């Protein structure tokens, strides 16, 4: 490495070369804020993005442990616990002790949980389409591949 700062501030230079508006985190945060805004504007069930992710993944995996659901939705243990607690309060998820390990909870969707997922699948697809809307099909595919590589 030459020791010279790079234009985007990723080189070995000091803070004087760091420009927030050229950093990946800045763009990822802006893109996420845009997506969350689109999601909130379309999702009729007053669900957050994390609640939706938990419901959809649980529908696919059930029954499963809270820990497994957290891993599969990329949520840490504290986050998935809060999400599950709120969904239980809304009667969208059932919890029961795991018969083989009383320390674990087994999660399943309630009938209302299943119905909410079914009612909102097309809405969720539209949210994804709108989020990616400014990009061409090739750019959408490239973005998804690049994000998979860094996640």
PDB file of C-alpha atoms in Angstrom:
ATOM      1  CA  UNK A   1       0.000   0.000   0.000  1.00  0.00           C
ATOM      2  CA  UNK A   2       1.384   3.392  -0.947  1.00  0.00           C
ATOM      3  CA  UNK A   3       0.299   5.298   2.152  1.00  0.00           C
ATOM      4  CA  UNK A   4      -1.619   7.825   0.036  1.00  0.00           C
ATOM      5  CA  UNK A   5      -5.250   8.475   0.936  1.00  0.00           C
ATOM      6  CA  UNK A   6      -7.871   7.227  -1.451  1.00  0.00           C
ATOM      7  CA  UNK A   7     -10.639   9.444  -2.785  1.00  0.00           C
ATOM      8  CA  UNK A   8     -13.317   7.653  -0.753  1.00  0.00           C
ATOM      9  CA  UNK A   9     -11.402   7.830   2.498  1.00  0.00           C
ATOM     10  CA  UNK A  10     -10.682   4.110   2.709  1.00  0.00           C
ATOM     11  CA  UNK A  11      -6.921   4.457   2.523  1.00  0.00           C
ATOM     12  CA  UNK A  12      -4.451   4.823   5.385  1.00  0.00           C
ATOM     13  CA  UNK A  13      -4.911   8.576   5.691  1.00  0.00           C
ATOM     14  CA  UNK A  14      -6.161  10.187   8.898  1.00  0.00           C
ATOM     15  CA  UNK A  15      -9.516  11.686   9.766  1.00  0.00           C
ATOM     16  CA  UNK A  16      -8.839  14.677   7.531  1.00  0.00           C
ATOM     17  CA  UNK A  17      -9.457  12.367   4.553  1.00  0.00           C
ATOM     18  CA  UNK A  18     -12.697  10.887   5.899  1.00  0.00           C
ATOM     19  CA  UNK A  19     -15.769  12.196   4.114  1.00  0.00           C
ATOM     20  CA  UNK A  20     -19.015  10.840   5.551  1.00  0.00           C
ATOM     21  CA  UNK A  21     -20.870  11.219   2.256  1.00  0.00           C
ATOM     22  CA  UNK A  22     -18.419   8.830   0.606  1.00  0.00           C
ATOM     23  CA  UNK A  23     -18.661   5.970   3.115  1.00  0.00           C
ATOM     24  CA  UNK A  24     -20.489   2.673   2.626  1.00  0.00           C
ATOM     25  CA  UNK A  25     -22.234   2.916   5.994  1.00  0.00           C
ATOM     26  CA  UNK A  26     -23.718   6.265   5.034  1.00  0.00           C
ATOM     27  CA  UNK A  27     -25.205   4.865   1.823  1.00  0.00           C
ATOM     28  CA  UNK A  28     -26.413   1.662   3.480  1.00  0.00           C
ATOM     29  CA  UNK A  29     -28.139   3.687   6.204  1.00  0.00           C
ATOM     30  CA  UNK A  30     -29.804   5.956   3.611  1.00  0.00           C
ATOM     31  CA  UNK A  31     -30.950   2.951   1.576  1.00  0.00           C
ATOM     32  CA  UNK A  32     -32.303   1.277   4.703  1.00  0.00           C
ATOM     33  CA  UNK A  33     -34.145   4.446   5.751  1.00  0.00           C
ATOM     34  CA  UNK A  34     -35.723   4.621   2.300  1.00  0.00           C
ATOM     35  CA  UNK A  35     -36.772   0.976   2.479  1.00  0.00           C
ATOM     36  CA  UNK A  36     -38.222   1.346   5.999  1.00  0.00           C
ATOM     37  CA  UNK A  37     -40.181   4.400   4.871  1.00  0.00           C
ATOM     38  CA  UNK A  38     -41.598   2.500   1.879  1.00  0.00           C
ATOM     39  CA  UNK A  39     -42.367  -0.476   4.139  1.00  0.00           C
ATOM     40  CA  UNK A  40     -44.204   1.677   6.695  1.00  0.00           C
ATOM     41  CA  UNK A  41     -46.196   3.358   3.940  1.00  0.00           C
ATOM     42  CA  UNK A  42     -47.415   0.089   2.465  1.00  0.00           C
ATOM     43  CA  UNK A  43     -47.675  -2.463   5.289  1.00  0.00           C
ATOM     44  CA  UNK A  44     -51.235  -2.208   6.588  1.00  0.00           C
ATOM     45  CA  UNK A  45     -50.860  -4.401   9.673  1.00  0.00           C
ATOM     46  CA  UNK A  46     -48.663  -1.989  11.693  1.00  0.00           C
ATOM     47  CA  UNK A  47     -45.775  -4.426  11.494  1.00  0.00           C
ATOM     48  CA  UNK A  48     -42.132  -3.414  11.622  1.00  0.00           C
ATOM     49  CA  UNK A  49     -39.607  -4.827   9.182  1.00  0.00           C
ATOM     50  CA  UNK A  50     -38.209  -7.090  11.924  1.00  0.00           C
ATOM     51  CA  UNK A  51     -41.674  -8.331  12.905  1.00  0.00           C
ATOM     52  CA  UNK A  52     -42.482  -9.090   9.268  1.00  0.00           C
ATOM     53  CA  UNK A  53     -39.188 -10.948   8.852  1.00  0.00           C
ATOM     54  CA  UNK A  54     -39.897 -13.037  11.964  1.00  0.00           C
ATOM     55  CA  UNK A  55     -43.428 -13.916  10.833  1.00  0.00           C
ATOM     56  CA  UNK A  56     -42.412 -14.903   7.311  1.00  0.00           C
ATOM     57  CA  UNK A  57     -39.414 -16.947   8.435  1.00  0.00           C
ATOM     58  CA  UNK A  58     -41.418 -18.620  11.223  1.00  0.00           C
ATOM     59  CA  UNK A  59     -44.101 -19.617   8.698  1.00  0.00           C
ATOM     60  CA  UNK A  60     -41.336 -21.336   6.713  1.00  0.00           C
ATOM     61  CA  UNK A  61     -39.563 -22.989   9.678  1.00  0.00           C
ATOM     62  CA  UNK A  62     -42.213 -23.692  12.307  1.00  0.00           C
ATOM     63  CA  UNK A  63     -42.055 -25.055  14.825  1.00  0.00           C
ATOM     64  CA  UNK A  64     -38.683 -23.640  15.802  1.00  0.00           C
ATOM     65  CA  UNK A  65     -36.828 -22.181  18.757  1.00  0.00           C
ATOM     66  CA  UNK A  66     -36.523 -18.465  19.348  1.00  0.00           C
ATOM     67  CA  UNK A  67     -32.743 -18.766  18.941  1.00  0.00           C
ATOM     68  CA  UNK A  68     -33.085 -20.472  15.554  1.00  0.00           C
ATOM     69  CA  UNK A  69     -35.536 -17.825  14.397  1.00  0.00           C
ATOM     70  CA  UNK A  70     -33.117 -15.098  15.480  1.00  0.00           C
ATOM     71  CA  UNK A  71     -30.232 -16.684  13.581  1.00  0.00           C
ATOM     72  CA  UNK A  72     -32.330 -17.193  10.440  1.00  0.00           C
ATOM     73  CA  UNK A  73     -33.529 -13.570  10.476  1.00  0.00           C
ATOM     74  CA  UNK A  74     -30.103 -12.101  11.350  1.00  0.00           C
ATOM     75  CA  UNK A  75     -31.309 -10.737  14.711  1.00  0.00           C
ATOM     76  CA  UNK A  76     -29.348 -10.945  17.941  1.00  0.00           C
ATOM     77  CA  UNK A  77     -30.931 -12.647  20.956  1.00  0.00           C
ATOM     78  CA  UNK A  78     -32.152  -9.418  22.598  1.00  0.00           C
ATOM     79  CA  UNK A  79     -33.762  -8.195  19.375  1.00  0.00           C
ATOM     80  CA  UNK A  80     -35.521 -11.449  18.529  1.00  0.00           C
ATOM     81  CA  UNK A  81     -36.794 -11.747  22.106  1.00  0.00           C
ATOM     82  CA  UNK A  82     -38.363  -8.285  21.883  1.00  0.00           C
ATOM     83  CA  UNK A  83     -39.842  -9.014  18.462  1.00  0.00           C
ATOM     84  CA  UNK A  84     -41.294 -12.341  19.614  1.00  0.00           C
ATOM     85  CA  UNK A  85     -42.669 -10.798  22.824  1.00  0.00           C
ATOM     86  CA  UNK A  86     -44.512  -8.120  20.813  1.00  0.00           C
ATOM     87  CA  UNK A  87     -45.881 -10.676  18.336  1.00  0.00           C
ATOM     88  CA  UNK A  88     -47.056 -12.908  21.203  1.00  0.00           C
ATOM     89  CA  UNK A  89     -48.878  -9.903  22.718  1.00  0.00           C
ATOM     90  CA  UNK A  90     -50.624  -9.398  19.370  1.00  0.00           C
ATOM     91  CA  UNK A  91     -51.605 -13.087  19.315  1.00  0.00           C
ATOM     92  CA  UNK A  92     -49.614 -13.711  16.133  1.00  0.00           C
ATOM     93  CA  UNK A  93     -47.150 -16.216  17.645  1.00  0.00           C
ATOM     94  CA  UNK A  94     -47.649 -19.024  20.168  1.00  0.00           C
ATOM     95  CA  UNK A  95     -44.869 -20.070  22.523  1.00  0.00           C
ATOM     96  CA  UNK A  96     -44.531 -23.371  24.360  1.00  0.00           C
ATOM     97  CA  UNK A  97     -41.721 -25.010  26.300  1.00  0.00           C
ATOM     98  CA  UNK A  98     -39.594 -27.338  24.214  1.00  0.00           C
ATOM     99  CA  UNK A  99     -40.395 -30.893  25.404  1.00  0.00           C
ATOM    100  CA  UNK A 100     -36.730 -31.898  25.036  1.00  0.00           C
ATOM    101  CA  UNK A 101     -35.233 -28.764  26.664  1.00  0.00           C
ATOM    102  CA  UNK A 102     -37.350 -26.738  29.098  1.00  0.00           C
ATOM    103  CA  UNK A 103     -34.966 -23.774  28.771  1.00  0.00           C
ATOM    104  CA  UNK A 104     -36.028 -23.266  25.153  1.00  0.00           C
ATOM    105  CA  UNK A 105     -39.280 -21.942  23.751  1.00  0.00           C
ATOM    106  CA  UNK A 106     -40.828 -23.452  20.652  1.00  0.00           C
ATOM    107  CA  UNK A 107     -42.560 -20.922  18.425  1.00  0.00           C
ATOM    108  CA  UNK A 108     -45.444 -21.386  16.002  1.00  0.00           C
ATOM    109  CA  UNK A 109     -47.731 -18.975  14.205  1.00  0.00           C
ATOM    110  CA  UNK A 110     -51.282 -18.560  15.415  1.00  0.00           C
ATOM    111  CA  UNK A 111     -54.106 -18.693  12.881  1.00  0.00           C
ATOM    112  CA  UNK A 112     -54.077 -14.874  12.854  1.00  0.00           C
ATOM    113  CA  UNK A 113     -50.301 -14.925  12.298  1.00  0.00           C
ATOM    114  CA  UNK A 114     -50.721 -17.182   9.274  1.00  0.00           C
ATOM    115  CA  UNK A 115     -53.540 -14.963   7.972  1.00  0.00           C
ATOM    116  CA  UNK A 116     -51.443 -11.776   8.313  1.00  0.00           C
ATOM    117  CA  UNK A 117     -48.585 -13.350   6.362  1.00  0.00           C
ATOM    118  CA  UNK A 118     -50.957 -14.495   3.634  1.00  0.00           C
ATOM    119  CA  UNK A 119     -52.676 -11.099   3.408  1.00  0.00           C
ATOM    120  CA  UNK A 120     -49.387  -9.228   3.090  1.00  0.00           C
ATOM    121  CA  UNK A 121     -47.197 -11.336   0.816  1.00  0.00           C
ATOM    122  CA  UNK A 122     -48.128  -9.338  -2.286  1.00  0.00           C
ATOM    123  CA  UNK A 123     -47.647  -6.078  -0.351  1.00  0.00           C
ATOM    124  CA  UNK A 124     -44.187  -7.215   0.739  1.00  0.00           C
ATOM    125  CA  UNK A 125     -43.234  -8.034  -2.841  1.00  0.00           C
ATOM    126  CA  UNK A 126     -44.404  -4.581  -3.930  1.00  0.00           C
ATOM    127  CA  UNK A 127     -42.299  -2.999  -1.166  1.00  0.00           C
ATOM    128  CA  UNK A 128     -39.227  -4.808  -2.499  1.00  0.00           C
ATOM    129  CA  UNK A 129     -40.054  -3.752  -6.078  1.00  0.00           C
ATOM    130  CA  UNK A 130     -40.454  -0.126  -5.027  1.00  0.00           C
ATOM    131  CA  UNK A 131     -37.275  -0.154  -2.945  1.00  0.00           C
ATOM    132  CA  UNK A 132     -35.286  -1.417  -5.940  1.00  0.00           C
ATOM    133  CA  UNK A 133     -37.325   0.621  -8.457  1.00  0.00           C
ATOM    134  CA  UNK A 134     -34.650   3.183  -9.339  1.00  0.00           C
ATOM    135  CA  UNK A 135     -32.358   0.375 -10.535  1.00  0.00           C
ATOM    136  CA  UNK A 136     -32.416  -1.575 -13.773  1.00  0.00           C
ATOM    137  CA  UNK A 137     -32.992  -5.328 -13.523  1.00  0.00           C
ATOM    138  CA  UNK A 138     -29.265  -5.951 -13.995  1.00  0.00           C
ATOM    139  CA  UNK A 139     -28.409  -3.385 -11.303  1.00  0.00           C
ATOM    140  CA  UNK A 140     -30.924  -4.987  -8.916  1.00  0.00           C
ATOM    141  CA  UNK A 141     -29.328  -8.391  -9.414  1.00  0.00           C
ATOM    142  CA  UNK A 142     -25.843  -6.925  -8.988  1.00  0.00           C
ATOM    143  CA  UNK A 143     -26.810  -5.073  -5.804  1.00  0.00           C
ATOM    144  CA  UNK A 144     -28.331  -8.195  -4.267  1.00  0.00           C
ATOM    145  CA  UNK A 145     -25.243 -10.246  -5.134  1.00  0.00           C
ATOM    146  CA  UNK A 146     -22.877  -7.628  -3.734  1.00  0.00           C
ATOM    147  CA  UNK A 147     -24.876  -7.325  -0.506  1.00  0.00           C
ATOM    148  CA  UNK A 148     -24.844 -11.121  -0.116  1.00  0.00           C
ATOM    149  CA  UNK A 149     -21.050 -11.031  -0.416  1.00  0.00           C
ATOM    150  CA  UNK A 150     -20.599  -8.510   2.385  1.00  0.00           C
ATOM    151  CA  UNK A 151     -23.271  -9.806   4.742  1.00  0.00           C
TER     152      UNK A 151
END
